[in-house]
mmCIF file of C-alpha atoms in Angstrom:
data_model
loop_
_atom_site.group_PDB
_atom_site.id
_atom_site.type_symbol
_atom_site.label_atom_id
_atom_site.label_comp_id
_atom_site.label_asym_id
_atom_site.label_seq_id
_atom_site.Cartn_x
_atom_site.Cartn_y
_atom_site.Cartn_z
ATOM 1 C CA ARG C 1 47.352 -45.777 -54.691
ATOM 2 C CA ASP C 2 46.881 -44.530 -58.235
ATOM 3 C CA LEU C 3 47.096 -40.636 -57.428
ATOM 4 C CA ALA C 4 50.679 -41.626 -55.325
ATOM 5 C CA THR C 5 51.965 -43.885 -58.490
ATOM 6 C CA HIS C 6 50.969 -40.544 -60.625
ATOM 7 C CA LEU C 7 52.779 -38.399 -58.121
ATOM 8 C CA VAL C 8 56.117 -40.091 -57.454
ATOM 9 C CA ARG C 9 56.335 -40.697 -61.470
ATOM 10 C CA THR C 10 55.711 -36.814 -62.210
ATOM 11 C CA ARG C 11 58.303 -36.260 -59.507
ATOM 12 C CA MET C 12 61.166 -38.601 -60.523
ATOM 13 C CA LEU C 13 60.911 -38.136 -64.250
ATOM 14 C CA GLN C 14 61.019 -34.291 -63.662
ATOM 15 C CA ALA C 15 64.499 -35.208 -61.642
ATOM 16 C CA GLY C 16 65.767 -36.441 -64.741
ATOM 17 C CA TYR C 17 65.337 -40.148 -64.109
ATOM 18 C CA PRO C 18 64.610 -42.394 -67.103
ATOM 19 C CA LEU C 19 61.148 -43.542 -67.492
ATOM 20 C CA SER C 20 62.455 -47.495 -67.118
ATOM 21 C CA VAL C 21 64.342 -46.569 -64.095
ATOM 22 C CA VAL C 22 60.938 -44.998 -62.835
ATOM 23 C CA THR C 23 59.020 -48.137 -63.568
ATOM 24 C CA ALA C 24 61.484 -50.292 -61.895
ATOM 25 C CA ALA C 25 60.988 -48.380 -58.651
ATOM 26 C CA LEU C 26 57.488 -48.327 -58.776
ATOM 27 C CA CYS C 27 57.535 -52.118 -59.325
ATOM 28 C CA ASP C 28 59.985 -52.847 -56.514
ATOM 29 C CA ARG C 29 57.289 -51.043 -54.290
ATOM 30 C CA TRP C 30 54.068 -52.397 -55.671
ATOM 31 C CA ARG C 31 55.278 -55.895 -56.505
ATOM 32 C CA PRO C 32 53.079 -56.533 -59.656
ATOM 33 C CA GLY C 33 54.737 -60.428 -59.934
ATOM 34 C CA VAL C 34 56.098 -59.452 -63.549
ATOM 35 C CA ARG C 35 58.659 -57.688 -65.374
ATOM 36 C CA LEU C 36 57.448 -54.095 -66.765
ATOM 37 C CA LEU C 37 59.307 -52.334 -69.193
ATOM 38 C CA PRO C 38 58.252 -48.791 -71.186
ATOM 39 C CA ALA C 39 58.261 -48.774 -74.684
ATOM 40 C CA THR C 40 60.484 -45.864 -74.680
ATOM 41 C CA ASP C 41 62.590 -43.582 -72.577
ATOM 42 C CA ASP C 42 62.169 -41.030 -74.852
ATOM 43 C CA ARG C 43 59.513 -38.591 -74.576
ATOM 44 C CA CYS C 44 56.365 -39.439 -77.256
ATOM 45 C CA GLU C 45 53.176 -37.498 -76.397
ATOM 46 C CA THR C 46 50.055 -38.366 -78.404
ATOM 47 C CA HIS C 47 48.431 -35.061 -80.284
ATOM 48 C CA VAL C 48 45.111 -35.036 -82.037
ATOM 49 C CA VAL C 49 44.280 -33.345 -85.283
ATOM 50 C CA VAL C 50 40.922 -31.973 -84.881
ATOM 51 C CA THR C 51 38.113 -29.815 -86.808
ATOM 52 C CA ASP C 52 36.518 -26.819 -84.452
ATOM 53 C CA THR C 53 32.705 -26.542 -85.153
ATOM 54 C CA LEU C 54 30.075 -24.787 -84.210
ATOM 55 C CA ASP C 55 26.613 -25.937 -84.460
ATOM 56 C CA GLY C 56 27.578 -28.815 -86.321
ATOM 57 C CA ARG C 57 29.431 -26.821 -88.920
ATOM 58 C CA GLU C 58 33.246 -25.980 -89.620
ATOM 59 C CA SER C 59 34.496 -23.190 -87.700
ATOM 60 C CA GLN C 60 37.930 -22.392 -87.158
ATOM 61 C CA GLY C 61 39.393 -25.587 -89.442
ATOM 62 C CA ARG C 62 42.000 -27.797 -88.002
ATOM 63 C CA ARG C 63 44.281 -27.643 -85.291
ATOM 64 C CA ALA C 64 46.477 -30.347 -83.218
ATOM 65 C CA MET C 65 45.869 -30.835 -79.618
ATOM 66 C CA HIS C 66 47.058 -32.840 -77.022
ATOM 67 C CA PHE C 67 45.379 -35.815 -76.454
ATOM 68 C CA GLN C 68 44.583 -35.217 -72.744
ATOM 69 C CA GLU C 69 42.774 -32.199 -73.666
ATOM 70 C CA TRP C 70 40.604 -33.580 -76.732
ATOM 71 C CA TRP C 71 39.562 -36.356 -74.352
ATOM 72 C CA ILE C 72 39.244 -35.063 -70.852
ATOM 73 C CA ARG C 73 38.465 -31.389 -71.571
ATOM 74 C CA HIS C 74 36.315 -31.873 -74.757
ATOM 75 C CA ARG C 75 35.250 -35.436 -74.014
ATOM 76 C CA ALA C 76 36.101 -36.216 -77.489
ATOM 77 C CA ALA C 77 33.778 -33.813 -78.832
ATOM 78 C CA LEU C 78 36.053 -32.097 -81.238
ATOM 79 C CA PRO C 79 35.590 -34.249 -84.576
ATOM 80 C CA ALA C 80 39.287 -36.060 -84.761
ATOM 81 C CA SER C 81 40.866 -36.587 -88.160
ATOM 82 C CA GLU C 82 44.357 -38.143 -86.870
ATOM 83 C CA PHE C 83 46.628 -38.920 -84.092
ATOM 84 C CA VAL C 84 50.064 -38.179 -84.075
ATOM 85 C CA PRO C 85 52.559 -39.530 -81.425
ATOM 86 C CA VAL C 86 55.130 -36.285 -81.498
ATOM 87 C CA GLY C 87 58.305 -37.284 -80.869
ATOM 88 C CA ALA C 88 57.945 -41.266 -81.644
ATOM 89 C CA GLU C 89 60.182 -40.568 -85.038
ATOM 90 C CA ASP C 90 62.821 -39.804 -83.088
ATOM 91 C CA ALA C 91 62.687 -42.164 -80.363
ATOM 92 C CA GLU C 92 64.057 -45.480 -79.989
ATOM 93 C CA PRO C 93 63.167 -48.740 -77.799
ATOM 94 C CA ALA C 94 63.795 -48.491 -74.281
ATOM 95 C CA ALA C 95 66.955 -51.048 -72.996
ATOM 96 C CA GLY C 96 65.609 -54.651 -72.845
ATOM 97 C CA VAL C 97 62.793 -54.197 -74.967
ATOM 98 C CA ARG C 98 63.863 -55.744 -78.253
ATOM 99 C CA GLU C 99 65.359 -58.675 -76.145
ATOM 100 C CA ALA C 100 62.176 -59.418 -74.427
ATOM 101 C CA ILE C 101 60.266 -59.573 -77.545
ATOM 102 C CA ALA C 102 63.027 -61.899 -79.249
ATOM 103 C CA GLY C 103 62.983 -64.203 -76.331
ATOM 104 C CA ALA C 104 59.542 -64.581 -75.176
ATOM 105 C CA ASP C 105 57.685 -67.679 -75.645
ATOM 106 C CA ALA C 106 54.538 -65.790 -76.667
ATOM 107 C CA VAL C 107 53.775 -62.457 -77.589
ATOM 108 C CA LEU C 108 50.355 -61.120 -76.595
ATOM 109 C CA LEU C 109 48.878 -57.614 -77.730
ATOM 110 C CA ALA C 110 46.332 -56.759 -74.527
ATOM 111 C CA PRO C 111 42.686 -55.368 -75.667
ATOM 112 C CA SER C 112 43.851 -51.888 -75.129
ATOM 113 C CA ASN C 113 42.699 -48.835 -77.728
ATOM 114 C CA PRO C 114 44.108 -49.742 -80.806
ATOM 115 C CA VAL C 115 45.061 -46.497 -81.650
ATOM 116 C CA VAL C 116 46.299 -44.352 -78.709
ATOM 117 C CA SER C 117 47.805 -47.623 -76.964
ATOM 118 C CA ILE C 118 49.074 -50.139 -79.042
ATOM 119 C CA GLY C 119 49.294 -47.779 -82.036
ATOM 120 C CA SER C 120 51.746 -45.374 -79.647
ATOM 121 C CA VAL C 121 53.731 -48.577 -78.710
ATOM 122 C CA LEU C 122 53.800 -49.608 -82.606
ATOM 123 C CA ALA C 123 54.985 -45.682 -83.430
ATOM 124 C CA VAL C 124 58.401 -46.180 -81.874
ATOM 125 C CA PRO C 125 60.791 -47.090 -84.090
ATOM 126 C CA GLY C 126 62.098 -50.818 -84.154
ATOM 127 C CA ILE C 127 59.450 -52.299 -82.215
ATOM 128 C CA ARG C 128 57.305 -52.958 -85.091
ATOM 129 C CA TYR C 129 59.952 -54.408 -86.709
ATOM 130 C CA ALA C 130 60.783 -56.873 -83.561
ATOM 131 C CA LEU C 131 57.099 -57.894 -83.368
ATOM 132 C CA ARG C 132 57.580 -59.293 -87.228
ATOM 133 C CA SER C 133 60.568 -60.427 -86.541
ATOM 134 C CA ALA C 134 60.017 -62.349 -83.663
ATOM 135 C CA PRO C 135 60.159 -66.274 -83.166
ATOM 136 C CA ALA C 136 57.266 -66.363 -80.720
ATOM 137 C CA ARG C 137 53.756 -66.000 -82.066
ATOM 138 C CA VAL C 138 51.991 -62.962 -81.787
ATOM 139 C CA ILE C 139 48.525 -63.063 -80.384
ATOM 140 C CA GLY C 140 46.210 -60.105 -80.497
ATOM 141 C CA LEU C 141 43.229 -59.524 -77.975
ATOM 142 C CA SER C 142 39.892 -57.543 -79.356
ATOM 143 C CA PRO C 143 39.214 -54.396 -77.621
ATOM 144 C CA LEU C 144 35.639 -54.542 -78.473
ATOM 145 C CA VAL C 145 32.642 -56.807 -77.428
ATOM 146 C CA GLY C 146 29.422 -56.916 -79.648
ATOM 147 C CA GLY C 147 30.873 -53.896 -81.905
ATOM 148 C CA ARG C 148 31.462 -51.728 -78.646
ATOM 149 C CA ALA C 149 34.790 -50.616 -76.741
ATOM 150 C CA VAL C 150 34.166 -52.559 -73.099
ATOM 151 C CA ARG C 151 36.140 -49.167 -71.675
ATOM 152 C CA GLY C 152 37.688 -45.843 -72.864
ATOM 153 C CA MET C 153 37.110 -44.042 -76.338
ATOM 154 C CA ALA C 154 38.581 -46.882 -78.644
ATOM 155 C CA GLU C 155 35.132 -46.512 -80.942
ATOM 156 C CA ALA C 156 35.876 -42.582 -81.065
ATOM 157 C CA CYS C 157 39.718 -43.586 -82.287
ATOM 158 C CA LEU C 158 38.695 -45.924 -84.706
ATOM 159 C CA ALA C 159 36.098 -43.694 -86.228
ATOM 160 C CA ALA C 160 38.951 -40.881 -86.403
ATOM 161 C CA ILE C 161 40.940 -43.056 -88.907
ATOM 162 C CA GLY C 162 38.417 -44.743 -90.908
ATOM 163 C CA VAL C 163 38.162 -48.338 -89.205
ATOM 164 C CA PRO C 164 35.243 -49.767 -88.740
ATOM 165 C CA CYS C 165 34.289 -50.893 -84.829
ATOM 166 C CA GLU C 166 34.267 -54.557 -85.526
ATOM 167 C CA ALA C 167 36.492 -56.865 -84.111
ATOM 168 C CA ASN C 168 38.039 -58.312 -87.323
ATOM 169 C CA ALA C 169 38.326 -54.759 -88.572
ATOM 170 C CA VAL C 170 40.729 -54.235 -85.933
ATOM 171 C CA ALA C 171 42.785 -57.084 -86.511
ATOM 172 C CA ALA C 172 42.930 -56.068 -90.382
ATOM 173 C CA HIS C 173 44.401 -52.797 -88.927
ATOM 174 C CA TYR C 174 47.234 -54.513 -87.310
ATOM 175 C CA GLY C 175 47.522 -56.993 -90.346
ATOM 176 C CA ALA C 176 49.099 -60.217 -90.747
ATOM 177 C CA ARG C 177 52.677 -60.730 -89.964
ATOM 178 C CA CYS C 178 52.715 -63.037 -93.109
ATOM 179 C CA ALA C 179 51.706 -60.021 -95.207
ATOM 180 C CA GLY C 180 53.776 -57.336 -93.457
ATOM 181 C CA GLY C 181 51.772 -56.728 -90.392
ATOM 182 C CA ILE C 182 52.096 -58.150 -86.629
ATOM 183 C CA LEU C 183 49.404 -60.897 -86.127
ATOM 184 C CA ASP C 184 49.687 -64.263 -86.190
ATOM 185 C CA GLY C 185 46.222 -64.696 -84.276
ATOM 186 C CA TRP C 186 43.509 -62.956 -82.931
ATOM 187 C CA LEU C 187 40.980 -64.038 -79.827
ATOM 188 C CA VAL C 188 37.417 -62.202 -80.129
ATOM 189 C CA HIS C 189 34.440 -62.460 -78.039
ATOM 190 C CA THR C 190 32.049 -65.206 -78.534
ATOM 191 C CA GLY C 191 29.960 -64.027 -81.569
ATOM 192 C CA ASP C 192 32.011 -61.279 -82.711
ATOM 193 C CA GLY C 193 34.489 -63.324 -85.572
ATOM 194 C CA THR C 194 31.426 -63.650 -87.630
ATOM 195 C CA THR C 195 30.318 -59.959 -88.011
ATOM 196 C CA GLY C 196 30.934 -57.151 -90.287
ATOM 197 C CA ASP C 197 32.351 -57.372 -93.981
ATOM 198 C CA GLY C 198 35.363 -58.631 -92.416
ATOM 199 C CA ALA C 199 34.336 -62.291 -91.089
ATOM 200 C CA THR C 200 38.013 -63.691 -91.639
ATOM 201 C CA VAL C 201 41.007 -61.896 -91.501
ATOM 202 C CA PRO C 202 43.495 -63.381 -94.293
ATOM 203 C CA GLY C 203 46.855 -65.098 -92.680
ATOM 204 C CA VAL C 204 45.281 -64.515 -89.060
ATOM 205 C CA GLN C 205 43.602 -67.567 -87.236
ATOM 206 C CA VAL C 206 40.973 -65.922 -85.593
ATOM 207 C CA ARG C 207 39.279 -67.887 -82.494
ATOM 208 C CA GLU C 208 35.901 -66.809 -80.783
ATOM 209 C CA VAL C 209 36.346 -67.071 -76.473
ATOM 210 C CA PRO C 210 34.564 -64.756 -74.020
ATOM 211 C CA LEU C 211 36.546 -61.663 -73.337
ATOM 212 C CA MET C 212 34.519 -60.062 -70.642
ATOM 213 C CA MET C 213 36.812 -60.192 -67.584
ATOM 214 C CA THR C 214 34.399 -60.509 -64.909
ATOM 215 C CA ASN C 215 36.155 -62.313 -62.330
ATOM 216 C CA VAL C 216 39.465 -64.064 -61.783
ATOM 217 C CA ALA C 217 38.586 -67.288 -63.567
ATOM 218 C CA ALA C 218 37.090 -65.691 -66.522
ATOM 219 C CA THR C 219 40.203 -63.781 -66.663
ATOM 220 C CA ALA C 220 42.339 -66.706 -66.387
ATOM 221 C CA ALA C 221 40.278 -68.802 -68.879
ATOM 222 C CA MET C 222 40.840 -65.798 -71.444
ATOM 223 C CA ALA C 223 44.749 -65.613 -71.161
ATOM 224 C CA ARG C 224 45.020 -69.641 -71.472
ATOM 225 C CA ALA C 225 42.954 -69.229 -74.619
ATOM 226 C CA ALA C 226 45.346 -66.538 -75.863
ATOM 227 C CA LEU C 227 48.602 -68.795 -74.770
ATOM 228 C CA ASP C 228 46.810 -72.065 -76.723
ATOM 229 C CA LEU C 229 46.449 -69.810 -79.972
ATOM 230 C CA ALA C 230 50.136 -68.936 -79.510
ATOM 231 C CA GLY C 231 50.990 -72.915 -79.187
ATOM 232 C CA LEU C 232 51.606 -73.154 -75.350
ATOM 233 C CA ALA C 233 50.225 -75.924 -73.520
ATOM 234 C CA VAL C 234 49.306 -74.596 -70.065
#
């Protein structure tokens, strides 16, 4: 099903359909039970600025490559110094995105890669402002457990931009909404809220709860904790 979804999406995009239309068509087929909106219908690609090395020494200087080449082909072995959302500066939020944020009872930032997943969304002009001005509380969930990414390449990406691989360091990277950032609250895994130099995040309410989604019950409990931190009774 995953492969089929990718093939259908690629064919529809190549045929000229905007990503929001493609997403709606896939939702009609798979019935996820929620409304899904892409951040933008404009083309944006994440590129990585890397330093080629030979036996641990710089050999060919700095160059840029597509994120997928860096992660899949090179397995993040090339030292990265910057992630660039190519095209984002000319993009705009897809239809309905600003309205969805403005009308939400709570805004939850998933425990995704803060650099190339959440960061790419925030790079689209207008989305960061929409979060800052949203009437609802914005709650983030840490992508780290015990200072390690549960899956994916968050550790390598955070290191590349100089952010320690600590839950509250990621929250500081997002910033408190009262200080120009995007967070009101931050959920961290049990025990992670008191580790590292950033034991507290000024302006952000930090709460420790189990974040490992080991089963449906654990996942539901995590979601309830996020909504509770947002001030919603569930």
